[in-house]
Amino acid sequence: MKIFSAEVIRQWDQYTIANEPIASIDLMERAASQCVKWLEENEYTGKRFVIFCGKGNNGGDGLAIARMLLEKEYDVIVYILELNHKGSSDFQANLAKLEKLPIDILPIQTEKNFPSFAEGDIIIDALWGSGLDRPLDGIAIQLVEQINESGCEIISIDVPSGLFVDRSSKGNTIIKATHVLSFQTYKLAFLVAENAAFAGQIHILDISLHTGFYKSANTDYELIDDIIIKSIYKPRKKFAHKGNFGHSLIVAGSYGKMGAAVLAAKACLHSGAGLLTCHIPKCGYDIMQSSVPEAMVMTDFNSSFLTKIEDDIKKYDAVGIGPGIGGASETKTLIKDVFDNYHHPVVIDADALNIIAAQKYLLRPIPPQSIITPHPKEFERLFGETANDFDKIEMAIHKAKELNIIIVLKGHHTLIATPEGKIFFNSTGNAGMAKGGSGDVLTGILTALLSQGYNSIETAILGVYLHGLAGDIAAKEFSMEAMTATDIIKNLGEAFKNINPITA
């Protein structure tokens, strides 16, 4: 799914108006109708709706919603924030329609006009939409704070009022929405952690904007969906053999951290690698051979940590390095040796990233098109602090281009930055995956996919999607609290069946 800026969304509206063709007020009617349909489908009947409207087109949506609810005999009251300017033409037209009906339409000019709320009221926020270009001030701030403190369920139309779509809103006063009914496609603001307190649950409503515009419009941002995944996934051929699916090398583990190596190895095998070899310290030999009998094992001459790979690593189709390797000085040398001698993409995670962060010169020899998988703190150690999540996105784009690598910045909507300047956000995964071992599992998945012939960008997109989907399946079975990284691995089969039902 393409993600557009506020300006491109405005152009999409105008294109639809001109080419469907449809009057702008009728397009507003269509959007309001979809919102009312959602309210009814989600059992908001029998409640009082308190609708707050600004005087732009977002307020016009609110007025149309109020009229439609009133016509269905719901209890509705409307408040209009008066800011000493005339409303948009579509706002005024919807106001004229609403004024013909028996409904209280009350202006808010000062704090004295603020309403009181009853328990169970449903607040509809239609104050400002995606066109907002400056922070709220004055009475608008007071009103938003009053709404946020109401204790009522808040449903925002398009975006929570006060939230910028394309840039950071840090420090702004913003509606804390329970639900957001947005239109046609995700907004960038919904996908960053800094807005989690405001965006609530996002629901994208189809208002039939013109498909011709969507197909032709360019954007650097996309949300990973079924269409993208099914275009990437390669079903297995009937006469395939293990040699068709690559030989992976996982470089992992140290004394006390062999669990990370085991998780990465299991995930690699459960993600389709034809063969797997694990390079581990001697202390982990019995653990790996008994825990992952399908894997071949070669041990370092050191017992407790990794120092050198004696084998010719050029023979492997993919290398994953980092889970549980620790930070010994000899291990740092091993990482440099891998980068110098392996000239294909490498999957780099965990302790390997921390080693690189402590020795920044190691960023330069990372093989082209390698995949690094930092969590936010590791990203910060590697590339420096940023003021907000939007700056972090720009940093990821810049570093992916500069280093010719794919950056997988882990989070609720894991971000993938490519050297071409494209950004993909993941649509699967849940908070139950926020625990030790989940990243090791991702390393194994990515290494397996890379060894099977997927290119680095395909590997990153498909890998994070499968990882999150397996986590979602695990959470449904065990709960987010009780699930573990091992449960993600156990559900990779179900995740694969979800994207390719033929294997079910």
Coordinates of C-alpha atoms in Angstrom, one line a residue:
M1 CA 0.0 0.0 0.0
K2 CA 1.4 3.4 -1.0
I3 CA 1.8 6.0 1.7
F4 CA 1.2 9.6 0.5
S5 CA 1.9 13.0 1.9
A6 CA -0.9 15.4 2.9
E7 CA -0.3 17.3 -0.3
V8 CA -0.5 14.2 -2.6
I9 CA -3.7 13.1 -0.8
R10 CA -5.2 16.5 -1.5
Q11 CA -4.2 16.1 -5.2
W12 CA -5.8 12.6 -5.1
D13 CA -9.1 14.2 -3.9
Q14 CA -8.9 16.8 -6.7
Y15 CA -8.1 14.2 -9.3
T16 CA -11.1 12.1 -8.2
I17 CA -13.4 15.2 -8.3
A18 CA -12.2 16.0 -11.8
N19 CA -12.0 12.5 -13.3
E20 CA -14.8 10.4 -11.8
P21 CA -16.3 13.1 -11.9
I22 CA -17.9 13.9 -8.6
A23 CA -18.7 17.1 -6.7
S24 CA -16.4 17.7 -3.7
I25 CA -19.4 17.8 -1.4
D26 CA -20.6 14.4 -2.7
L27 CA -17.1 13.0 -2.1
M28 CA -17.4 14.4 1.5
E29 CA -20.8 12.6 1.7
R30 CA -19.2 9.4 0.6
A31 CA -16.5 9.7 3.4
A32 CA -19.1 10.5 6.0
S33 CA -21.2 7.6 5.0
Q34 CA -18.3 5.2 5.4
C35 CA -17.7 6.6 8.9
V36 CA -21.3 6.1 9.9
K37 CA -21.2 2.6 8.5
W38 CA -18.1 1.8 10.6
L39 CA -19.8 3.2 13.7
E40 CA -22.9 1.0 13.2
E41 CA -20.8 -2.1 12.4
N42 CA -18.9 -1.6 15.5
E43 CA -21.9 -1.4 17.7
Y44 CA -21.8 2.3 18.7
T45 CA -25.6 2.4 18.7
G46 CA -27.5 3.5 21.7
K47 CA -24.9 6.1 22.7
R48 CA -24.8 9.9 22.6
F49 CA -22.5 11.3 20.0
V50 CA -20.7 14.5 20.9
I51 CA -19.2 15.9 17.6
F52 CA -16.6 18.6 17.6
C53 CA -16.1 20.4 14.2
G54 CA -13.6 22.8 12.9
K55 CA -14.6 25.0 10.0
G56 CA -12.5 23.3 7.3
N57 CA -13.4 20.2 5.3
N58 CA -12.6 17.9 8.3
G59 CA -15.4 19.8 10.1
G60 CA -17.6 19.4 7.1
D61 CA -17.1 15.6 7.4
G62 CA -18.2 15.9 11.0
L63 CA -21.3 17.8 10.1
A64 CA -22.2 15.3 7.5
I65 CA -21.7 12.4 10.0
A66 CA -23.9 14.3 12.5
R67 CA -26.7 14.6 9.9
M68 CA -26.5 11.0 8.9
L69 CA -26.6 9.8 12.6
L70 CA -29.5 12.1 13.3
E71 CA -31.4 10.7 10.4
K72 CA -31.0 7.3 11.9
E73 CA -32.4 8.7 15.1
Y74 CA -29.2 8.6 17.2
D75 CA -28.6 11.1 20.0
V76 CA -26.3 13.8 18.5
I77 CA -25.0 17.1 19.7
V78 CA -22.6 19.3 17.6
Y79 CA -20.1 21.8 18.8
I80 CA -18.3 24.2 16.3
L81 CA -15.1 25.8 17.2
E82 CA -15.4 29.4 16.2
L83 CA -12.0 30.9 15.2
N84 CA -13.2 34.1 13.5
H85 CA -13.2 33.0 10.0
K86 CA -15.8 31.6 7.6
G87 CA -15.9 27.9 7.0
S88 CA -14.9 26.2 3.7
S89 CA -17.6 26.0 1.1
D90 CA -18.4 22.4 1.7
F91 CA -18.5 23.0 5.5
Q92 CA -21.0 25.8 5.0
A93 CA -23.1 23.7 2.7
N94 CA -23.2 20.8 5.2
L95 CA -24.0 23.3 8.0
A96 CA -27.0 24.6 6.0
K97 CA -28.3 21.0 5.6
L98 CA -27.8 20.2 9.3
E99 CA -29.5 23.4 10.5
K100 CA -32.8 22.2 8.9
L101 CA -32.9 19.3 11.3
P102 CA -33.8 19.2 15.0
I103 CA -30.3 19.3 16.6
D104 CA -28.3 21.4 19.0
I105 CA -25.5 23.1 17.1
L106 CA -23.5 25.0 19.7
P107 CA -20.6 27.4 19.1
I108 CA -17.4 27.4 21.1
Q109 CA -15.9 30.8 21.4
T110 CA -14.4 30.8 24.9
E111 CA -13.7 28.3 27.6
K112 CA -17.1 29.0 29.1
N113 CA -18.7 27.3 26.1
F114 CA -16.9 24.0 26.7
P115 CA -19.3 21.1 27.3
S116 CA -19.6 18.7 30.1
F117 CA -19.6 15.0 29.2
A118 CA -21.7 12.1 30.4
E119 CA -20.4 8.7 31.1
G120 CA -20.6 6.6 27.9
D121 CA -20.5 9.6 25.5
I122 CA -18.8 9.0 22.2
I123 CA -16.7 11.9 21.1
I124 CA -16.2 12.4 17.4
D125 CA -13.2 14.6 16.7
A126 CA -13.6 16.5 13.4
L127 CA -11.7 19.6 14.3
W128 CA -8.7 19.4 12.0
G129 CA -7.6 16.9 9.3
S130 CA -4.5 16.1 7.4
G131 CA -4.2 19.6 6.0
L132 CA -3.1 21.1 9.4
D133 CA 0.2 23.0 8.9
R134 CA 0.9 24.6 12.3
P135 CA 0.5 23.6 16.0
L136 CA -2.7 24.3 17.8
D137 CA -2.8 27.4 20.0
G138 CA -5.1 29.4 22.2
I139 CA -8.6 28.1 22.9
A140 CA -7.9 25.1 20.5
I141 CA -5.3 23.8 23.0
Q142 CA -7.7 24.2 25.9
L143 CA -10.5 22.4 24.0
V144 CA -8.3 19.5 23.0
E145 CA -7.1 19.1 26.6
Q146 CA -10.7 19.2 27.8
I147 CA -11.6 16.4 25.3
N148 CA -8.6 14.3 26.3
E149 CA -9.5 14.6 30.0
S150 CA -13.1 13.6 29.4
G151 CA -12.6 9.9 30.0
C152 CA -14.8 9.2 27.0
E153 CA -14.0 7.1 23.9
I154 CA -12.7 9.4 21.2
I155 CA -13.0 8.7 17.5
S156 CA -11.0 11.0 15.2
I157 CA -11.9 11.5 11.6
D158 CA -9.0 11.3 9.1
V159 CA -6.3 12.1 11.8
P160 CA -6.3 13.0 15.5
S161 CA -6.6 16.8 15.6
G162 CA -3.3 18.5 16.1
L163 CA -1.3 15.7 14.5
F164 CA 0.9 16.6 11.5
V165 CA 0.8 13.9 8.8
D166 CA 4.3 14.3 7.3
R167 CA 6.5 15.7 10.1
S168 CA 7.1 15.4 13.8
S169 CA 4.4 16.7 16.1
K170 CA 6.6 16.5 19.2
G171 CA 5.5 19.1 21.7
N172 CA 2.1 19.7 20.0
T173 CA -1.2 19.4 21.8
I174 CA -3.0 16.5 20.1
I175 CA -6.2 14.6 20.5
K176 CA -5.6 11.2 22.1
A177 CA -7.9 9.1 19.9
T178 CA -9.2 5.7 20.8
H179 CA -9.9 5.0 17.1
V180 CA -8.9 6.9 13.9
L181 CA -11.2 6.5 10.9
S182 CA -8.8 7.5 8.1
F183 CA -9.4 7.4 4.3
Q184 CA -8.0 5.2 1.5
T185 CA -4.4 4.8 2.7
Y186 CA -2.2 5.0 5.8
K187 CA -0.5 8.2 6.8
L188 CA 3.1 8.3 7.7
A189 CA 2.3 9.8 11.1
F190 CA 0.4 6.6 12.0
L191 CA 3.6 4.4 11.6
V192 CA 6.0 6.1 14.0
A193 CA 6.3 5.3 17.7
E194 CA 6.3 8.9 18.9
N195 CA 2.6 9.2 17.9
A196 CA 1.5 6.0 19.7
A197 CA -0.3 7.9 22.4
F198 CA -2.5 9.8 19.9
A199 CA -3.2 7.4 17.0
G200 CA -5.0 4.6 18.8
Q201 CA -6.4 1.9 16.5
I202 CA -6.2 2.9 12.9
H203 CA -9.0 1.9 10.5
I204 CA -8.6 2.7 6.8
L205 CA -11.9 3.3 5.1
D206 CA -12.3 2.9 1.3
I207 CA -14.0 6.0 -0.1
S208 CA -13.3 5.0 -3.7
L209 CA -10.8 7.7 -4.6
H210 CA -9.8 7.3 -8.3
T211 CA -7.6 4.2 -8.8
G212 CA -5.9 5.9 -11.8
F213 CA -4.2 8.4 -9.5
Y214 CA -3.0 5.7 -7.1
K215 CA -1.4 3.7 -9.8
S216 CA 0.4 6.6 -11.4
A217 CA 1.5 8.5 -8.3
N218 CA 5.0 8.0 -7.1
T219 CA 6.0 7.7 -3.4
D220 CA 9.1 6.6 -1.5
Y221 CA 7.0 5.1 1.3
E222 CA 5.0 1.9 1.3
L223 CA 3.2 -0.3 3.8
I224 CA 3.9 -4.0 3.3
D225 CA 0.7 -5.8 2.3
D226 CA -0.4 -9.1 0.8
I227 CA 0.0 -7.7 -2.7
I228 CA 3.7 -6.9 -2.1
I229 CA 4.4 -10.2 -0.3
K230 CA 2.7 -12.4 -3.0
S231 CA 4.7 -10.6 -5.7
I232 CA 8.0 -11.5 -3.8
Y233 CA 7.3 -15.1 -2.5
K234 CA 8.6 -17.9 -4.7
P235 CA 6.8 -21.2 -4.3
R236 CA 8.9 -24.4 -4.4
K237 CA 9.1 -26.4 -7.6
K238 CA 8.1 -30.1 -7.4
F239 CA 11.5 -31.5 -8.4
A240 CA 13.6 -29.2 -6.2
H241 CA 16.3 -30.6 -3.9
K242 CA 18.1 -29.2 -0.9
G243 CA 20.8 -27.7 -3.1
N244 CA 18.2 -25.4 -4.7
F245 CA 17.6 -23.6 -1.4
G246 CA 21.1 -22.6 -0.4
H247 CA 23.7 -23.3 2.3
S248 CA 23.5 -20.8 5.2
L249 CA 26.1 -20.0 7.7
I250 CA 25.1 -18.7 11.1
V251 CA 27.9 -17.2 13.2
A252 CA 26.6 -17.0 16.7
G253 CA 26.9 -17.7 20.4
S254 CA 29.3 -17.3 23.3
Y255 CA 29.4 -18.7 26.8
G256 CA 26.1 -18.1 28.5
K257 CA 24.5 -16.9 25.2
M258 CA 24.1 -20.1 23.2
G259 CA 20.3 -19.7 23.3
A260 CA 20.7 -16.9 20.8
A261 CA 22.6 -19.2 18.4
V262 CA 20.0 -22.0 18.8
L263 CA 17.1 -19.6 18.1
A264 CA 18.8 -18.2 15.0
A265 CA 19.6 -21.7 13.7
K266 CA 16.1 -23.1 14.3
A267 CA 14.5 -20.0 12.6
C268 CA 16.9 -20.4 9.6
L269 CA 15.8 -24.1 9.1
H270 CA 12.1 -23.3 9.7
S271 CA 12.4 -20.6 7.0
G272 CA 13.5 -22.9 4.2
A273 CA 17.3 -23.0 4.1
G274 CA 18.5 -26.2 2.3
L275 CA 21.5 -26.6 4.5
L276 CA 22.7 -24.9 7.6
T277 CA 26.1 -24.7 9.2
C278 CA 26.6 -23.0 12.6
H279 CA 30.0 -21.6 13.6
I280 CA 30.0 -21.5 17.4
P281 CA 32.4 -21.6 20.4
K282 CA 33.3 -25.0 21.6
C283 CA 31.2 -24.6 24.8
G284 CA 28.1 -24.8 22.6
Y285 CA 28.8 -27.9 20.7
D286 CA 26.6 -30.3 22.7
I287 CA 23.9 -27.7 23.0
M288 CA 23.7 -27.1 19.3
Q289 CA 24.0 -30.8 18.2
S290 CA 21.2 -31.8 20.6
S291 CA 18.9 -28.8 20.1
V292 CA 19.2 -28.5 16.3
P293 CA 20.2 -31.9 14.9
E294 CA 19.5 -30.7 11.4
A295 CA 22.3 -28.2 11.5
M296 CA 26.0 -29.0 10.9
V297 CA 28.3 -27.5 13.5
M298 CA 31.9 -26.3 13.3
T299 CA 33.5 -25.0 16.5
D300 CA 35.9 -22.2 17.1
F301 CA 39.2 -23.3 18.7
N302 CA 38.2 -21.0 21.6
S303 CA 35.8 -22.5 24.2
S304 CA 33.9 -19.4 25.3
F305 CA 33.7 -17.0 22.4
L306 CA 34.4 -16.7 18.7
T307 CA 37.8 -15.7 17.3
K308 CA 38.3 -17.0 13.7
I309 CA 36.4 -19.0 11.0
E310 CA 38.9 -21.5 9.6
D311 CA 36.5 -22.7 6.9
D312 CA 36.2 -21.0 3.4
I313 CA 33.2 -18.8 3.9
K314 CA 33.0 -18.0 0.2
K315 CA 31.2 -21.3 -0.3
Y316 CA 28.1 -20.3 1.7
D317 CA 25.1 -18.7 -0.1
A318 CA 24.4 -16.5 2.9
V319 CA 26.0 -15.5 6.2
G320 CA 24.2 -14.3 9.4
I321 CA 26.3 -13.0 12.2
G322 CA 25.8 -11.5 15.6
P323 CA 23.3 -13.3 17.9
G324 CA 25.0 -13.9 21.3
I325 CA 28.6 -13.4 20.1
G326 CA 29.5 -11.0 22.9
G327 CA 32.1 -8.3 22.6
A328 CA 35.5 -9.9 23.1
S329 CA 38.4 -8.2 21.2
E330 CA 39.1 -11.5 19.2
T331 CA 35.4 -11.5 18.1
K332 CA 35.8 -8.0 16.8
T333 CA 38.6 -9.2 14.6
L334 CA 36.5 -12.1 13.3
I335 CA 33.8 -9.6 12.1
K336 CA 36.4 -7.7 10.1
D337 CA 37.7 -10.9 8.6
V338 CA 34.1 -11.9 7.5
F339 CA 33.7 -8.5 5.8
D340 CA 37.0 -8.7 4.1
N341 CA 36.6 -12.2 2.8
Y342 CA 32.9 -12.6 2.0
H343 CA 31.7 -10.5 -0.9
H344 CA 28.0 -11.3 -0.8
P345 CA 25.4 -9.7 1.4
V346 CA 25.6 -10.5 5.1
V347 CA 22.8 -10.4 7.8
I348 CA 24.2 -8.4 10.7
D349 CA 22.5 -8.2 14.1
A350 CA 22.8 -7.9 17.9
D351 CA 26.3 -8.0 19.3
A352 CA 27.8 -7.6 15.8
L353 CA 26.1 -4.3 15.6
N354 CA 27.4 -3.2 19.0
I355 CA 30.9 -4.1 17.9
I356 CA 30.5 -2.1 14.8
A357 CA 29.0 0.8 16.7
A358 CA 32.1 0.8 19.0
Q359 CA 34.4 0.7 16.0
K360 CA 32.8 2.9 13.3
Y361 CA 35.4 2.1 10.7
L362 CA 33.8 -1.3 10.4
L363 CA 30.8 0.3 8.7
R364 CA 32.7 0.9 5.5
P365 CA 33.8 -2.7 4.7
I366 CA 30.3 -4.1 5.2
P367 CA 29.6 -6.0 2.0
P368 CA 27.2 -4.2 -0.4
Q369 CA 23.5 -5.0 -0.1
S370 CA 24.0 -6.5 3.4
I371 CA 21.1 -6.3 5.8
I372 CA 21.6 -4.8 9.3
T373 CA 18.8 -5.2 11.9
P374 CA 19.2 -2.7 14.7
H375 CA 16.6 -1.9 17.3
P376 CA 16.3 1.8 18.1
K377 CA 19.1 2.0 20.7
E378 CA 21.5 0.0 18.4
F379 CA 20.5 2.4 15.5
E380 CA 21.4 5.3 17.8
R381 CA 24.7 3.8 18.7
L382 CA 25.6 3.2 15.0
F383 CA 24.5 6.5 13.6
G384 CA 23.9 9.0 16.4
E385 CA 20.9 10.5 18.1
T386 CA 18.0 12.1 16.3
A387 CA 15.5 14.6 17.6
N388 CA 12.4 12.6 16.6
D389 CA 11.2 9.6 14.6
F390 CA 10.9 11.5 11.3
D391 CA 14.5 12.6 11.6
K392 CA 15.3 8.9 12.3
I393 CA 13.6 7.9 9.1
E394 CA 15.7 10.5 7.2
M395 CA 18.8 9.2 8.9
A396 CA 18.0 5.6 7.8
I397 CA 17.4 6.7 4.2
H398 CA 20.8 8.6 4.2
K399 CA 22.8 5.8 5.7
A400 CA 21.3 3.1 3.6
K401 CA 22.3 5.1 0.5
E402 CA 25.7 6.1 1.8
L403 CA 26.7 2.5 2.8
N404 CA 24.7 0.6 0.1
I405 CA 23.0 -1.5 2.7
I406 CA 19.5 -2.4 3.7
I407 CA 18.6 -1.1 7.2
V408 CA 15.9 -3.0 9.1
L409 CA 15.0 -0.7 12.0
K410 CA 13.0 -2.9 14.3
G411 CA 9.8 -1.7 16.0
H412 CA 6.0 -2.0 16.0
H413 CA 6.0 -1.1 12.3
T414 CA 9.5 -2.3 11.5
L415 CA 11.1 0.1 8.9
I416 CA 13.1 -1.1 6.0
A417 CA 15.3 1.5 4.3
T418 CA 16.9 0.7 0.9
P419 CA 19.9 2.2 -0.9
E420 CA 17.4 3.5 -3.5
G421 CA 15.8 5.7 -1.0
K422 CA 12.6 3.6 -0.6
I423 CA 11.1 3.0 2.8
F424 CA 8.8 0.0 3.6
F425 CA 6.9 -0.3 6.9
N426 CA 5.8 -3.7 8.1
S427 CA 2.2 -4.4 8.8
T428 CA 2.5 -7.5 11.0
G429 CA 3.8 -8.1 14.5
N430 CA 2.7 -7.2 18.0
A431 CA 4.0 -6.1 21.4
G432 CA 4.3 -9.8 22.5
M433 CA 7.5 -9.9 20.4
A434 CA 9.2 -7.3 22.4
K435 CA 11.3 -9.7 24.4
G436 CA 14.6 -11.4 24.3
G437 CA 15.3 -13.8 21.4
S438 CA 12.9 -12.3 18.8
G439 CA 15.7 -10.5 17.0
D440 CA 17.7 -13.7 16.9
V441 CA 14.8 -15.4 15.2
L442 CA 14.6 -12.6 12.6
T443 CA 18.4 -13.1 11.9
G444 CA 17.8 -16.7 11.1
I445 CA 14.8 -16.0 8.9
L446 CA 16.6 -13.4 6.9
T447 CA 19.7 -15.6 6.5
A448 CA 17.6 -18.5 5.2
L449 CA 15.7 -16.3 2.7
L450 CA 18.9 -14.7 1.4
S451 CA 20.4 -18.2 0.9
Q452 CA 17.4 -19.2 -1.2
G453 CA 18.0 -16.6 -3.8
Y454 CA 15.9 -13.7 -2.8
N455 CA 17.7 -10.4 -3.3
S456 CA 18.4 -8.3 -0.2
I457 CA 15.4 -6.0 -0.4
E458 CA 13.0 -9.0 -1.1
T459 CA 14.6 -10.8 1.8
A460 CA 14.1 -7.9 4.2
I461 CA 10.5 -7.3 3.2
L462 CA 9.4 -11.0 3.2
G463 CA 11.5 -11.7 6.3
V464 CA 10.0 -9.0 8.6
Y465 CA 6.5 -9.8 7.3
L466 CA 6.9 -13.5 8.1
H467 CA 8.5 -12.8 11.4
G468 CA 5.6 -10.5 12.5
L469 CA 2.9 -12.8 11.1
A470 CA 4.3 -15.8 13.0
G471 CA 4.4 -13.6 16.1
D472 CA 0.7 -12.6 15.5
I473 CA -0.3 -16.3 15.2
A474 CA 1.7 -17.0 18.4
A475 CA 0.0 -14.2 20.3
K476 CA -3.5 -15.4 19.4
E477 CA -2.6 -18.9 20.7
F478 CA -0.6 -18.0 23.8
S479 CA -1.2 -14.2 24.5
M480 CA 1.3 -11.4 24.0
E481 CA 2.4 -11.8 27.6
A482 CA 3.1 -15.5 27.5
M483 CA 4.5 -16.0 24.0
T484 CA 8.2 -16.5 23.6
A485 CA 10.7 -16.3 20.7
T486 CA 10.4 -20.1 20.4
D487 CA 6.7 -19.7 19.7
I488 CA 7.5 -17.4 16.8
I489 CA 9.6 -20.2 15.3
K490 CA 6.9 -22.8 15.9
N491 CA 4.4 -20.7 14.0
L492 CA 6.6 -19.9 10.9
G493 CA 4.9 -22.8 9.2
E494 CA 1.5 -21.3 9.7
A495 CA 2.9 -18.0 8.4
F496 CA 4.2 -19.6 5.2
K497 CA 0.8 -21.3 4.7
N498 CA -0.9 -18.0 5.1
I499 CA 1.0 -16.5 2.2
N500 CA 0.9 -19.7 0.1
P501 CA -2.3 -21.7 0.8
I502 CA -1.1 -24.4 -1.6
T503 CA 1.3 -25.6 1.1
A504 CA -1.5 -25.9 3.7

